[in-house]
Coordinates of C-alpha atoms and ligand atoms in Angstrom, one line a residue:
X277 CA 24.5 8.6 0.3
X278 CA 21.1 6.9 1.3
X279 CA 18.1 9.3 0.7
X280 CA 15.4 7.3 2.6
X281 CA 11.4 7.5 3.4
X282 CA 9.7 7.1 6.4
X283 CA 8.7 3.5 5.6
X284 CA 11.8 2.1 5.1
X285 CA 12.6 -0.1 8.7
X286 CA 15.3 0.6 10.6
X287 CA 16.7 -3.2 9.8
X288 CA 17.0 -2.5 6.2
X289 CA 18.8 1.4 7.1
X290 CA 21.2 -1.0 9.1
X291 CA 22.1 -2.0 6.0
X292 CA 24.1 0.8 4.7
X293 CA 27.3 0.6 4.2
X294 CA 29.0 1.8 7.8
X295 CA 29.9 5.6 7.0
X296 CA 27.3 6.3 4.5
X297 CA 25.4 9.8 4.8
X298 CA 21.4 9.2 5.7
X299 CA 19.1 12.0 5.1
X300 CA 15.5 11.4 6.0
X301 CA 13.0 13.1 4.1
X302 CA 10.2 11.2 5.6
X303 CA 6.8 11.9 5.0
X304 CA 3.6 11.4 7.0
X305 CA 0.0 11.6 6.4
X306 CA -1.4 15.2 6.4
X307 CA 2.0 16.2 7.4
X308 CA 4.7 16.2 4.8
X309 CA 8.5 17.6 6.2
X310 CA 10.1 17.4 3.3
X311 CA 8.1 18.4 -0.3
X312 CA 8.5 16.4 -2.8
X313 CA 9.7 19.5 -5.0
X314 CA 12.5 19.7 -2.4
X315 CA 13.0 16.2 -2.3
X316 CA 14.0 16.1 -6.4
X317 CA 15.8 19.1 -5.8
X318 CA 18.0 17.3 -3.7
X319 CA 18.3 14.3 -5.3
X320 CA 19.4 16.6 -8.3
X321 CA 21.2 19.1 -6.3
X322 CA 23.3 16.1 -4.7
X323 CA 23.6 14.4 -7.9
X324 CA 25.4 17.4 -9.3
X325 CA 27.8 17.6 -6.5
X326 CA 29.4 14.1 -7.7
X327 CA 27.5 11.7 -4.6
X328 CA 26.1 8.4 -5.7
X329 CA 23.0 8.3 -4.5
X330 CA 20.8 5.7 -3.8
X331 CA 16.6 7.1 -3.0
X332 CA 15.1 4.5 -1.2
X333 CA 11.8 4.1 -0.2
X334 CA 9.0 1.2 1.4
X335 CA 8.1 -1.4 -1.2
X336 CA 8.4 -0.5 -4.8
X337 CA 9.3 3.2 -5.7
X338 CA 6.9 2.9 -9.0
X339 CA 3.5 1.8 -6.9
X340 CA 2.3 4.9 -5.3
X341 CA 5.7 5.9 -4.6
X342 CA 6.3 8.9 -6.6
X343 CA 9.4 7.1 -8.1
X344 CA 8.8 8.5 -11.7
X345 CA 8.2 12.5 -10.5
X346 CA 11.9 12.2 -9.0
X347 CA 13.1 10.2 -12.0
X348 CA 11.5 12.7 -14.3
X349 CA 13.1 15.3 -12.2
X350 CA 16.7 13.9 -12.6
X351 CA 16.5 12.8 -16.1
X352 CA 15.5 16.4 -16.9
X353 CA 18.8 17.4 -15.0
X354 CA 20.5 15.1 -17.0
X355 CA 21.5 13.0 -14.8
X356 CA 21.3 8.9 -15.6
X357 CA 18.6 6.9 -13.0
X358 CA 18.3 3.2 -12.3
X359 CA 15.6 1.9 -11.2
X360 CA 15.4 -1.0 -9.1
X361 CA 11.9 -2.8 -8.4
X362 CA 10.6 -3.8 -4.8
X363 CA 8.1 -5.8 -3.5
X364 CA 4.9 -3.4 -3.1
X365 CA 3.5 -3.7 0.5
X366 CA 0.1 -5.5 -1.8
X367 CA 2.3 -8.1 -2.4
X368 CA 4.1 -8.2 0.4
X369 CA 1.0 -8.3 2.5
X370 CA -1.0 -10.9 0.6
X371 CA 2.1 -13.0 1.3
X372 CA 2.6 -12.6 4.6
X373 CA -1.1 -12.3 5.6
X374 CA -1.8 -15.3 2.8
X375 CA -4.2 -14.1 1.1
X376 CA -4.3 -15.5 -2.1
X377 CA -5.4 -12.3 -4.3
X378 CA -6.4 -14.0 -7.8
X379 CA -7.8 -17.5 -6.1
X380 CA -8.9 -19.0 -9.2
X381 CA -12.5 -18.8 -9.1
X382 CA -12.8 -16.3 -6.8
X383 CA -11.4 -13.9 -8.2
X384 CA -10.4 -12.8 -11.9
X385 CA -8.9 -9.7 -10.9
X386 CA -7.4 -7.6 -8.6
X387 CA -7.0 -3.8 -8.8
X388 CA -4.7 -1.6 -6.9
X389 CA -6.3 1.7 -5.6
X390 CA -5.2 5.0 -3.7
X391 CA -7.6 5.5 -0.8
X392 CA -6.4 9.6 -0.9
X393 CA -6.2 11.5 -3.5
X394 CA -4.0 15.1 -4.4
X395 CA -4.8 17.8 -1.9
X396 CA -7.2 15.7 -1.0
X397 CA -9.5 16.0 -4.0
X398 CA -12.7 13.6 -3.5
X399 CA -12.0 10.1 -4.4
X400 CA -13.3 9.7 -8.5
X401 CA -13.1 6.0 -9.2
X402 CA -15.1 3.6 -11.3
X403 CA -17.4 2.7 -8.5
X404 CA -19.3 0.2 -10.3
X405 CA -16.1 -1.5 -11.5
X406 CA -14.8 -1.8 -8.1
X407 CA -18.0 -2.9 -6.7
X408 CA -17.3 -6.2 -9.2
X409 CA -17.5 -9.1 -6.8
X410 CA -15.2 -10.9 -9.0
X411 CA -12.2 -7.8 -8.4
X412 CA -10.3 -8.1 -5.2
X413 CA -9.7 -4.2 -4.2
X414 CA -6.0 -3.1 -2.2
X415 CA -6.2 0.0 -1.2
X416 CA -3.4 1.9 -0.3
X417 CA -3.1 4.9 2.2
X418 CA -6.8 4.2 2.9
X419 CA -7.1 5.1 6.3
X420 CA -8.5 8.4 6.5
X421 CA -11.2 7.7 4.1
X422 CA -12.2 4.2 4.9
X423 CA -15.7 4.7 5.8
X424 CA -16.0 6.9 2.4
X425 CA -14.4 4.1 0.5
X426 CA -16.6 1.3 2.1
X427 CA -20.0 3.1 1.9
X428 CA -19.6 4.1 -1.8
X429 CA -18.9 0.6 -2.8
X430 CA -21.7 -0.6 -1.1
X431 CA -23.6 1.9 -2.3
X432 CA -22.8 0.5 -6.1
X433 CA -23.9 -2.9 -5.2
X434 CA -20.8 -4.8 -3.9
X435 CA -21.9 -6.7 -0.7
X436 CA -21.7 -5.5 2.7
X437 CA -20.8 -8.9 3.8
X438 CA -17.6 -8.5 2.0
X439 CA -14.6 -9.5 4.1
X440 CA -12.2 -6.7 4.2
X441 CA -8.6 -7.5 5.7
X442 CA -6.4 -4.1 6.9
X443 CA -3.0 -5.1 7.8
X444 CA -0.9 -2.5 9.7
X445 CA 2.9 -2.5 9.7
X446 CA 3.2 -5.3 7.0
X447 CA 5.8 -7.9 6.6
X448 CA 7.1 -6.2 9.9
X449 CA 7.4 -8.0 13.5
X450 CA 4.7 -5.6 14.9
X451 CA 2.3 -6.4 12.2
X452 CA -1.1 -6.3 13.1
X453 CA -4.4 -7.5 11.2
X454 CA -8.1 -6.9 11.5
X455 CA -11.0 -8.4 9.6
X456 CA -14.0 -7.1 9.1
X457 CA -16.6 -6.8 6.6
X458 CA -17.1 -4.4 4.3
X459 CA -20.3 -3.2 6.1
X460 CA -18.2 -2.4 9.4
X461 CA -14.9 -1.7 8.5
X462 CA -14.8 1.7 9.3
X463 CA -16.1 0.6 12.9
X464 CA -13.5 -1.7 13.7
X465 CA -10.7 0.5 12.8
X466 CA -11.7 3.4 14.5
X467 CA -12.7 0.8 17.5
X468 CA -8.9 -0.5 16.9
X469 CA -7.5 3.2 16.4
X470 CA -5.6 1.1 13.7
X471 CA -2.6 4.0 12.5
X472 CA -0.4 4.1 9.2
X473 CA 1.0 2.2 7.6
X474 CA -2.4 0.2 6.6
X475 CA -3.1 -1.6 3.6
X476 CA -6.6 -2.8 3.1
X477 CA -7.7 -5.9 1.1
X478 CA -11.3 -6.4 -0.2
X479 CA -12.8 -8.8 -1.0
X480 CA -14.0 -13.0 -1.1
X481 CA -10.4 -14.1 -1.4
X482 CA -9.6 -12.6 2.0
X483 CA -11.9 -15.3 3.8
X484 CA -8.8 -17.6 2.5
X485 CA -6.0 -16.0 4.8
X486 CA -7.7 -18.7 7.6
X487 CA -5.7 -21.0 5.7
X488 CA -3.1 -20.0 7.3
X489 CA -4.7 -20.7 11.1
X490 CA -7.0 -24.1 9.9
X491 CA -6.9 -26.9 8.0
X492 CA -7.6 -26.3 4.3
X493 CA -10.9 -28.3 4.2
X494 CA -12.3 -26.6 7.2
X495 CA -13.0 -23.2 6.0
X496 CA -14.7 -22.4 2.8
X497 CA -15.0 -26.2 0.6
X498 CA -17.3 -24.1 -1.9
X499 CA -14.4 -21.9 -3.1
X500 CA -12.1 -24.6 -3.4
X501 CA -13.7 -26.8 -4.8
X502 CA -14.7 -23.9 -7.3
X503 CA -11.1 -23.0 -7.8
X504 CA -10.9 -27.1 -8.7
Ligands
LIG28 C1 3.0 6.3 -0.3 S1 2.4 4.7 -0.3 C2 3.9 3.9 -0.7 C3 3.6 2.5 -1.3 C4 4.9 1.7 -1.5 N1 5.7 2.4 -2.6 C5 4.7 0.3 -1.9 O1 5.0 -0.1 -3.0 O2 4.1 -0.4 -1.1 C6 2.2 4.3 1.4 C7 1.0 3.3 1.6 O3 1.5 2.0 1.3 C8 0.9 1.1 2.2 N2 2.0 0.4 2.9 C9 3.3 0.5 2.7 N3 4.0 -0.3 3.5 C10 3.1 -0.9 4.3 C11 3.2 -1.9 5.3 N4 4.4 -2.4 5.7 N5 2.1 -2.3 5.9 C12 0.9 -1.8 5.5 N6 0.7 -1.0 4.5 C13 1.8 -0.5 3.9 C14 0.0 1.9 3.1 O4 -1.3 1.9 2.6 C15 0.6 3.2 3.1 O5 -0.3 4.2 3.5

């Protein structure tokens, strides 16, 4: 029995075992079908009945993916969970969009972020961390509050120059990319009525997915030969 979220791709559902029950409790943004308290009273409910089940969901189920409420949920039932790591759609995306998040010199960090918060409570973050122009920023489920996320950082110093990369569908053959600076981001997605899935990349080490288009000298010699 597969429990599966909306961001798991049909090609990887096609996976299952021929015969296997699917229950979709997909969720979408602003919209959730399925709440989560329902979802762990499945799992647990189902779990009880004798199925093996297997709760997948996009890229890792630990990163944003409320993996440890429905573990939590099921431990407290008793019942044993594994846990089996994915690729989170950061890394996933960095990869297939080559962006190279900790380019040595460039960057000396990189710091994973929620662009939406519970009930849509107002974004509380270390602005003035994030605004570091040494931290490369992903930002997950980001979308909706783009133009929030963009101005405050500006607003805390980091520079409005600052390429941002979004990346829609990820690692999928529709995949899309946009770049942008910091200054305009919220622009040129609206302008591209970019929709979810997006995962947004900020910062220098972003001007280095051109390495995948042009020859390695051509594009930026100053952070390469920093990085040297
Ligand atoms: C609820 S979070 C789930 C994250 C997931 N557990 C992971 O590890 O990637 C959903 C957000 O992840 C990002 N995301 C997941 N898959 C993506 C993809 N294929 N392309 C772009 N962004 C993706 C988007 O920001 C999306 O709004």
């Amino acid at each position: 029995m597969v429990v599966y979220d909306r961001l798991v791709s049909d090609e990887i559902l096609g996976l299952a075992v021929p015969g296997v029950t699917l229950i979709d409790v997909g969720k979408r943004p602003q919209h959730h079908p399925v709440p989560q308290e329902e979802i762990n009273d499945l799992l647990v409910s189902l779990a009880r009945a004798g199925r093996q089940v297997v709760r997948l969901k996009g890229g890792d189920p630990l990163m944003f993916g409320r993996g440890g409420e429905e573990a939590i949920a099921l431990r407290a039932a008793g019942i044993p969970v594994e846990i089996v790591p994915g690729i989170t759609s950061a890394q996933g995306t960095a990869a297939a969009a080559m962006v190279p998040l900790t380019h040595r010199g460039i960057a000396t960090s990189v710091r994973y972020l929620t662009g939406h918060c519970r009930a849509d409570a107002e974004l509380d973050f270390d602005w003035d961390g994030l605004a570091d122009p040494d931290t490369t920023l992903v930002v997950y489920m980001g979308l909706a509050n783009i133009e929030e996320i963009a101005g405050k950082l500006i607003a805390h110093g980091r520079a409005a120059c600052t390429p941002v990369l979004a990346v829609v569908n990820a690692t999928r053959a529709d995949q899309r990319k946009l770049h942008a600076m910091l200054g305009d981001i919220s622009t040129a997605v609206a302008t591209a009525e970019l929709q979810s899935p997006v995962l947004f990349i900020i910062g220098e080490v972003v001007t280095l997915s051109k390495l995948a288009e042009v020859p390695l000298d051509a594009i930026c010699p100053q952070h390469i030969a920093a990085a040297e």
